[in-house]
GROMACS .gro file of C-alpha atoms in nm:
model
  322
    1MET     CA    1   2.663 -17.660  21.054
    2LEU     CA    2   2.813 -17.477  21.286
    3GLU     CA    3   3.194 -17.438  21.332
    4PHE     CA    4   3.267 -17.373  21.746
    5SER     CA    5   3.647 -17.227  21.728
    6PRO     CA    6   3.659 -17.095  22.150
    7HIS     CA    7   4.073 -17.151  22.102
    8GLU     CA    8   3.961 -16.814  21.868
    9GLY     CA    9   3.682 -16.698  21.984
   10GLN     CA   10   3.450 -16.753  21.767
   11ILE     CA   11   3.141 -16.915  21.626
   12ARG     CA   12   3.070 -16.982  21.232
   13LEU     CA   13   2.784 -17.034  21.025
   14GLY     CA   14   2.962 -17.063  20.718
   15PRO     CA   15   3.176 -16.734  20.654
   16ASP     CA   16   2.944 -16.604  20.922
   17ARG     CA   17   3.018 -16.536  21.311
   18MET     CA   18   2.750 -16.575  21.540
   19LEU     CA   19   2.667 -16.474  21.891
   20ILE     CA   20   2.577 -16.654  22.223
   21PHE     CA   21   2.396 -16.454  22.431
   22ARG     CA   22   2.106 -16.518  22.749
   23GLN     CA   23   1.800 -16.441  22.661
   24ALA     CA   24   1.682 -16.249  23.035
   25ALA     CA   25   2.001 -16.025  22.955
   26PHE     CA   26   1.904 -15.931  22.637
   27GLY     CA   27   1.583 -15.885  22.770
   28VAL     CA   28   1.737 -15.583  23.030
   29LEU     CA   29   1.869 -15.404  22.674
   30ARG     CA   30   1.500 -15.416  22.505
   31ALA     CA   31   1.356 -15.230  22.760
   32LEU     CA   32   1.598 -15.059  22.778
   33LEU     CA   33   1.563 -14.942  22.426
   34PHE     CA   34   1.172 -14.903  22.500
   35GLU     CA   35   1.240 -14.656  22.805
   36ARG     CA   36   1.458 -14.479  22.496
   37LEU     CA   37   1.311 -14.464  22.272
   38GLY     CA   38   0.973 -14.521  22.268
   39LEU     CA   39   0.770 -14.764  22.082
   40GLU     CA   40   0.740 -14.693  21.718
   41MET     CA   41   1.136 -14.652  21.715
   42THR     CA   42   1.215 -15.005  21.955
   43ASN     CA   43   1.018 -15.199  21.710
   44SER     CA   44   1.184 -15.000  21.351
   45VAL     CA   45   1.519 -15.106  21.514
   46LEU     CA   46   1.424 -15.465  21.654
   47ALA     CA   47   1.275 -15.519  21.331
   48GLN     CA   48   1.519 -15.435  21.089
   49PHE     CA   49   1.794 -15.594  21.282
   50GLY     CA   50   1.554 -15.895  21.281
   51HIS     CA   51   1.533 -15.859  20.895
   52ARG     CA   52   1.901 -15.875  20.857
   53CYS     CA   53   1.949 -16.185  21.015
   54GLY     CA   54   1.716 -16.391  20.834
   55GLN     CA   55   1.866 -16.182  20.494
   56GLY     CA   56   2.225 -16.295  20.559
   57ASP     CA   57   2.113 -16.672  20.681
   58TYR     CA   58   1.907 -16.734  20.371
   59VAL     CA   59   2.247 -16.689  20.163
   60ALA     CA   60   2.436 -16.845  20.410
   61LEU     CA   61   2.255 -17.154  20.367
   62ASN     CA   62   2.197 -17.063  19.997
   63ALA     CA   63   2.612 -17.091  19.945
   64MET     CA   64   2.685 -17.388  20.250
   65PHE     CA   65   2.339 -17.647  20.053
   66ASP     CA   66   2.258 -17.739  19.738
   67TRP     CA   67   1.909 -17.754  19.823
   68ASP     CA   68   1.637 -17.966  19.538
   69THR     CA   69   1.341 -17.824  19.486
   70ASP     CA   70   1.259 -17.415  19.613
   71GLU     CA   71   1.020 -17.524  19.829
   72ASP     CA   72   1.300 -17.720  20.071
   73ARG     CA   73   1.492 -17.399  20.042
   74VAL     CA   74   1.254 -17.164  20.142
   75GLY     CA   75   1.115 -17.399  20.419
   76SER     CA   76   1.525 -17.427  20.616
   77GLY     CA   77   1.407 -17.020  20.704
   78PRO     CA   78   1.211 -17.085  20.996
   79VAL     CA   79   1.405 -17.431  21.068
   80LEU     CA   80   1.674 -17.250  21.151
   81HIS     CA   81   1.487 -16.985  21.283
   82SER     CA   82   1.387 -17.301  21.516
   83TRP     CA   83   1.776 -17.434  21.600
   84GLU     CA   84   1.907 -17.088  21.668
   85GLY     CA   85   1.737 -17.087  21.971
   86LEU     CA   86   1.430 -16.783  21.937
   87VAL     CA   87   1.157 -17.000  21.879
   88LEU     CA   88   0.984 -17.251  21.786
   89ALA     CA   89   0.862 -17.227  21.424
   90LYS     CA   90   0.605 -17.414  21.269
   91PRO     CA   91   0.494 -17.364  20.909
   92GLU     CA   92   0.115 -17.416  20.800
   93HIS     CA   93   0.087 -17.351  20.484
   94LEU     CA   94   0.306 -17.242  20.157
   95HIS     CA   95   0.229 -17.135  19.798
   96PHE     CA   96   0.436 -16.880  19.546
   97ASN     CA   97   0.551 -16.892  19.188
   98ARG     CA   98   0.868 -16.679  19.182
   99ALA     CA   99   0.846 -16.587  18.821
  100GLU     CA  100   0.476 -16.389  18.949
  101GLY     CA  101   0.610 -16.304  19.189
  102SER     CA  102   0.351 -16.448  19.428
  103PHE     CA  103   0.434 -16.614  19.787
  104HIS     CA  104   0.164 -16.692  20.089
  105MET     CA  105   0.255 -16.844  20.402
  106TYR     CA  106   0.148 -16.839  20.740
  107GLY     CA  107   0.191 -17.061  21.067
  108ALA     CA  108   0.255 -17.059  21.485
  109TRP     CA  109   0.532 -16.949  21.671
  110GLU     CA  110   0.521 -17.149  21.965
  111SER     CA  111   0.761 -17.090  22.286
  112SER     CA  112   0.843 -16.687  22.117
  113TYR     CA  113   1.195 -16.581  22.303
  114GLU     CA  114   1.024 -16.191  22.226
  115ALA     CA  115   0.722 -16.338  22.429
  116GLU     CA  116   0.837 -16.397  22.695
  117ILE     CA  117   1.050 -16.141  22.809
  118HIS     CA  118   0.809 -15.846  22.698
  119ARG     CA  119   0.613 -16.006  22.969
  120GLU     CA  120   0.870 -16.025  23.221
  121HIS     CA  121   1.003 -15.715  23.176
  122ILE     CA  122   0.720 -15.437  23.033
  123GLY     CA  123   0.421 -15.659  23.106
  124GLU     CA  124   0.142 -15.723  22.848
  125SER     CA  125   0.092 -15.573  22.578
  126GLY     CA  126  -0.218 -15.481  22.363
  127ALA     CA  127  -0.062 -15.598  21.973
  128PRO     CA  128   0.183 -15.809  21.885
  129VAL     CA  129   0.594 -15.769  21.975
  130CYS     CA  130   0.799 -16.014  21.794
  131PHE     CA  131   0.892 -15.747  21.587
  132THR     CA  132   1.287 -15.962  21.554
  133LEU     CA  133   1.104 -16.258  21.439
  134ALA     CA  134   0.912 -16.082  21.228
  135GLY     CA  135   1.167 -15.870  21.054
  136TYR     CA  136   1.423 -16.211  21.063
  137ALA     CA  137   1.015 -16.378  20.866
  138SER     CA  138   1.002 -16.104  20.656
  139GLY     CA  139   1.417 -16.069  20.576
  140TYR     CA  140   1.430 -16.470  20.476
  141ALA     CA  141   1.161 -16.484  20.236
  142SER     CA  142   1.233 -16.136  20.058
  143ALA     CA  143   1.561 -16.337  19.993
  144PHE     CA  144   1.413 -16.554  19.814
  145MET     CA  145   1.174 -16.404  19.626
  146ASP     CA  146   1.403 -16.123  19.540
  147ARG     CA  147   1.151 -15.823  19.639
  148PRO     CA  148   1.006 -15.683  19.924
  149MET     CA  149   0.788 -15.951  20.137
  150LEU     CA  150   0.636 -15.849  20.474
  151CYS     CA  151   0.580 -16.055  20.715
  152VAL     CA  152   0.295 -15.981  21.010
  153GLU     CA  153   0.235 -16.097  21.388
  154THR     CA  154  -0.150 -16.177  21.347
  155GLN     CA  155  -0.213 -16.303  21.736
  156CYS     CA  156   0.055 -16.331  22.065
  157ALA     CA  157   0.134 -16.454  22.301
  158ALA     CA  158   0.249 -16.133  22.535
  159ALA     CA  159  -0.062 -16.039  22.416
  160GLY     CA  160  -0.265 -16.341  22.555
  161ALA     CA  161  -0.269 -16.590  22.282
  162GLU     CA  162  -0.251 -16.898  22.359
  163VAL     CA  163   0.072 -16.914  22.086
  164CYS     CA  164   0.160 -16.613  21.823
  165ARG     CA  165   0.033 -16.661  21.467
  166TRP     CA  166   0.254 -16.454  21.197
  167GLU     CA  167   0.187 -16.441  20.830
  168ILE     CA  168   0.390 -16.345  20.523
  169GLN     CA  169   0.238 -16.179  20.225
  170PRO     CA  170   0.426 -15.947  19.927
  171GLU     CA  171   0.394 -15.630  20.099
  172ASP     CA  172   0.197 -15.456  19.822
  173ALA     CA  173  -0.056 -15.732  19.911
  174TRP     CA  174  -0.125 -15.623  20.312
  175ASP     CA  175  -0.393 -15.411  20.429
  176THR     CA  176  -0.379 -15.171  20.749
  177ARG     CA  177  -0.217 -15.448  20.960
  178ALA     CA  178   0.089 -15.399  20.825
  179ASP     CA  179   0.120 -15.104  20.892
  180PRO     CA  180   0.363 -15.124  21.203
  181TYR     CA  181   0.566 -15.288  21.013
  182ARG     CA  182   0.586 -15.126  20.731
  183ARG     CA  183   0.725 -14.853  20.931
  184ALA     CA  184   0.928 -15.026  21.136
  185LEU     CA  185   1.102 -15.110  20.826
  186ALA     CA  186   1.063 -14.812  20.657
  187ALA     CA  187   1.252 -14.577  20.918
  188THR     CA  188   1.545 -14.492  20.874
  189GLY     CA  189   1.909 -14.438  21.064
  190SER     CA  190   1.846 -14.087  21.094
  191THR     CA  191   1.493 -14.045  21.186
  192ILE     CA  192   1.624 -14.340  21.420
  193GLN     CA  193   1.917 -14.135  21.605
  194LYS     CA  194   1.751 -13.850  21.635
  195GLU     CA  195   1.453 -13.989  21.853
  196LEU     CA  196   1.765 -14.127  22.053
  197GLU     CA  197   1.900 -13.790  22.034
  198ARG     CA  198   1.559 -13.633  22.187
  199SER     CA  199   1.573 -13.847  22.429
  200LEU     CA  200   1.892 -13.756  22.576
  201GLU     CA  201   1.812 -13.440  22.565
  202ARG     CA  202   1.506 -13.497  22.717
  203LEU     CA  203   1.670 -13.759  23.019
  204SER     CA  204   1.926 -13.488  23.004
  205THR     CA  205   1.681 -13.218  23.132
  206PRO     CA  206   1.437 -13.407  23.409
  207LEU     CA  207   1.178 -13.085  23.512
  208LEU     CA  208   1.096 -13.195  23.869
  209ARG     CA  209   0.796 -13.084  24.089
  210VAL     CA  210   0.953 -12.942  24.418
  211TRP     CA  211   0.643 -12.840  24.591
  212ASP     CA  212   0.337 -12.703  24.517
  213GLY     CA  213   0.354 -12.471  24.269
  214VAL     CA  214   0.705 -12.524  24.223
  215LEU     CA  215   0.882 -12.651  23.911
  216ALA     CA  216   1.253 -12.710  23.958
  217MET     CA  217   1.484 -12.837  23.626
  218PRO     CA  218   1.881 -12.903  23.649
  219ILE     CA  219   2.064 -12.779  23.380
  220ILE     CA  220   2.328 -13.014  23.284
  221GLY     CA  221   2.580 -12.983  23.027
  222ALA     CA  222   2.585 -12.700  22.650
  223LEU     CA  223   2.313 -12.506  22.609
  224SER     CA  224   2.309 -12.614  22.222
  225PRO     CA  225   2.029 -12.424  22.023
  226ARG     CA  226   1.789 -12.699  21.984
  227ARG     CA  227   1.764 -12.830  22.319
  228THR     CA  228   1.684 -12.474  22.417
  229GLN     CA  229   1.351 -12.512  22.227
  230THR     CA  230   1.334 -12.837  22.421
  231ILE     CA  231   1.333 -12.704  22.736
  232THR     CA  232   1.160 -12.364  22.667
  233ALA     CA  233   0.878 -12.622  22.463
  234THR     CA  234   0.877 -12.805  22.833
  235LEU     CA  235   0.871 -12.570  23.087
  236LEU     CA  236   0.619 -12.376  22.881
  237GLU     CA  237   0.377 -12.683  22.850
  238GLU     CA  238   0.422 -12.755  23.223
  239VAL     CA  239   0.342 -12.443  23.317
  240ILE     CA  240   0.065 -12.394  23.144
  241ARG     CA  241  -0.053 -12.774  23.238
  242SER     CA  242  -0.005 -12.701  23.626
  243SER     CA  243  -0.066 -12.339  23.611
  244THR     CA  244   0.304 -12.314  23.863
  245ARG     CA  245   0.426 -12.058  23.962
  246SER     CA  246   0.788 -12.062  23.979
  247VAL     CA  247   1.033 -12.196  23.804
  248ILE     CA  248   1.367 -12.244  23.938
  249LEU     CA  249   1.654 -12.277  23.680
  250ASP     CA  250   1.958 -12.504  23.852
  251VAL     CA  251   2.290 -12.435  23.642
  252THR     CA  252   2.547 -12.544  23.887
  253GLY     CA  253   2.576 -12.863  23.677
  254VAL     CA  254   2.667 -12.573  23.321
  255ASP     CA  255   3.063 -12.623  23.307
  256THR     CA  256   3.057 -12.315  23.083
  257VAL     CA  257   2.850 -11.934  23.112
  258ASP     CA  258   2.975 -11.809  22.773
  259ALA     CA  259   2.788 -11.479  22.563
  260GLU     CA  260   2.605 -11.755  22.424
  261THR     CA  261   2.434 -11.990  22.682
  262ALA     CA  262   2.406 -11.606  22.875
  263ASP     CA  263   2.098 -11.534  22.566
  264ALA     CA  264   1.984 -11.887  22.647
  265LEU     CA  265   1.886 -11.886  22.963
  266LEU     CA  266   1.730 -11.564  22.935
  267ARG     CA  267   1.499 -11.660  22.682
  268ILE     CA  268   1.381 -11.963  22.857
  269VAL     CA  269   1.349 -11.752  23.189
  270SER     CA  270   1.186 -11.439  22.902
  271ALA     CA  271   0.966 -11.698  22.772
  272VAL     CA  272   0.852 -11.835  23.120
  273GLU     CA  273   0.739 -11.485  23.242
  274LEU     CA  274   0.574 -11.382  22.987
  275LEU     CA  275   0.290 -11.701  23.082
  276GLY     CA  276   0.295 -11.532  23.434
  277ALA     CA  277   0.506 -11.743  23.615
  278LYS     CA  278   0.820 -11.640  23.805
  279CYS     CA  279   1.171 -11.761  23.687
  280HIS     CA  280   1.415 -11.805  23.943
  281LEU     CA  281   1.859 -11.917  23.911
  282SER     CA  282   2.029 -12.104  24.046
  283GLY     CA  283   2.378 -12.223  24.095
  284ILE     CA  284   2.513 -11.855  24.023
  285ARG     CA  285   2.885 -11.833  24.006
  286GLY     CA  286   3.091 -11.609  24.038
  287GLU     CA  287   3.232 -11.632  23.655
  288VAL     CA  288   2.838 -11.679  23.572
  289ALA     CA  289   2.754 -11.403  23.784
  290ARG     CA  290   2.924 -11.156  23.560
  291THR     CA  291   2.832 -11.307  23.201
  292LEU     CA  292   2.462 -11.254  23.244
  293SER     CA  293   2.539 -10.903  23.397
  294ALA     CA  294   2.729 -10.830  23.045
  295SER     CA  295   2.430 -10.950  22.847
  296PRO     CA  296   2.298 -10.721  22.657
  297ILE     CA  297   1.883 -10.847  22.750
  298ASP     CA  298   1.745 -10.669  22.995
  299LEU     CA  299   1.724 -10.867  23.369
  300GLY     CA  300   1.416 -10.743  23.485
  301GLY     CA  301   1.408 -10.870  23.860
  302LEU     CA  302   1.558 -11.166  23.733
  303ARG     CA  303   1.696 -11.296  24.115
  304THR     CA  304   1.945 -11.540  24.148
  305PHE     CA  305   2.081 -11.735  24.416
  306ALA     CA  306   2.376 -11.919  24.437
  307THR     CA  307   2.210 -12.332  24.562
  308VAL     CA  308   1.902 -12.454  24.483
  309ARG     CA  309   1.789 -12.457  24.882
  310GLN     CA  310   1.779 -12.060  24.882
  311ALA     CA  311   1.599 -12.022  24.570
  312LEU     CA  312   1.285 -12.257  24.724
  313ARG     CA  313   1.297 -12.092  24.994
  314HIS     CA  314   1.247 -11.804  24.825
  315CYS     CA  315   0.957 -11.914  24.637
  316LEU     CA  316   0.779 -12.027  24.891
  317PRO     CA  317   0.646 -11.726  25.021
  318LEU     CA  318   0.511 -11.627  24.732
  319THR     CA  319   0.314 -11.965  24.609
  320ALA     CA  320   0.171 -11.944  24.963
  321ALA     CA  321   0.050 -11.618  24.920
  322ARG     CA  322  -0.161 -11.712  24.668
   0.00000   0.00000   0.00000
């Protein structure tokens, strides 16, 4: 069924190009997705990836072969899933009526690659994790029935079960057990992109506890209005939670401080000081000082320093005195 063309750098299943990756490498990618996007958004990416694989395999097989029965047609999905090296899929029950739209199929997944790499890179889970496998089964069954089908992993080897178990029904036949899978497949590219952008913003503005009662936040890059909101909310939450007395904003990594950036910085300072903490700016260069001094916002008692070290030296006696 596969056409190997090493002279072209391609492997094909019918008209579709296939790819071979190392499981360990995919495990690293999957772990990075969880770290950057969080659980729900990562499950959405994985489920939708699997769903498109399942749909594509159904279309390819349906074009390549003339099946004797519909049972053979739908049963080829678990077989190909196994041949692709992802899992040993073992259907145990199949009943469907295409005219009525009814479908019920369940079985076991043994040697799930997804359960294996989750345990290896993340650890044991408290819930099923095989979202690419479930997405694949949902996509294949949906293409076969020409209406939305939903596969739910009812138990998972990554959560301590001996084997993974799965069940497929029409989407509207499921109860609340299917909610994580519904949400995963309903997520849009824009919602995933927004979550990734929020995650990258959080990573680009780390909050460091440098001493008891002293927080430091290095700011790198430009300060957009949304990023300013993120920084302000993060700082205020931590100031309240930890009873912080001094905050150091380091702007060494800010390439250009124009009037808009200066205004954003000073608004962050004002918000922090409304909570009773003192806010200091470090990494101040000549052009930064000139821009800040030209701002119409009252600088009040704002202290600025050339380096974080100087700012920290100033903050420590204040913290100790309190």
